[in-house]
């Protein structure tokens, strides 16, 4: 099975800061990489699929890059409502479609 | 509007069984890929199982042989039958409708239910 790692596990940043989260796959997954946002007590919400495609309705301050094994999620200007945990997920070829361990983003 | 409503969560003893339901509206379950994802208390997301529109099913190693994903087309409902439950199966279980792009193979869980809590404890 493909293993996913994320770094950092948590971060604290101020409103307006640029925030970058990294996700790494244990083998090449092309661009089959999704990013989800989850707020406490709520279901996850898709932000980005296919490594860099912004899901309809998601603010343009969210951006994704990468291919192969290394990927990033960037929030260009952190807003208060972005306080959440972010997960990457690989969807390469066939299941299981594993998630990364998550990155918790807090506001300073 | 796409809606998913899970039910069936409960407290169950180790070794017991439980069936979760996910009632769908606004789309047809049988023509979509449908996924179960779980989240243990204070932990991250864990992919559990998927059923494709052609009926193929896949499972995480941790539940293979114990859990069965299925659907009832007449009720437009997805199920997760969970047998031989263990304390480590304690989690909120989410059902999700997936979007799949055949030409590119891109795939993600687009719509999610609110979750159902399963607690396995004596």
GROMACS .gro file of C-alpha atoms in nm, chain B residues 4 86 98 117:
model
    4
  112UNK     CA    1  -2.605   1.179   0.271
  194UNK     CA    2  -1.270  -0.460   1.795
  206UNK     CA    3  -1.697   1.020  -0.497
  225UNK     CA    4  -2.033   0.718   1.592
   0.00000   0.00000   0.00000
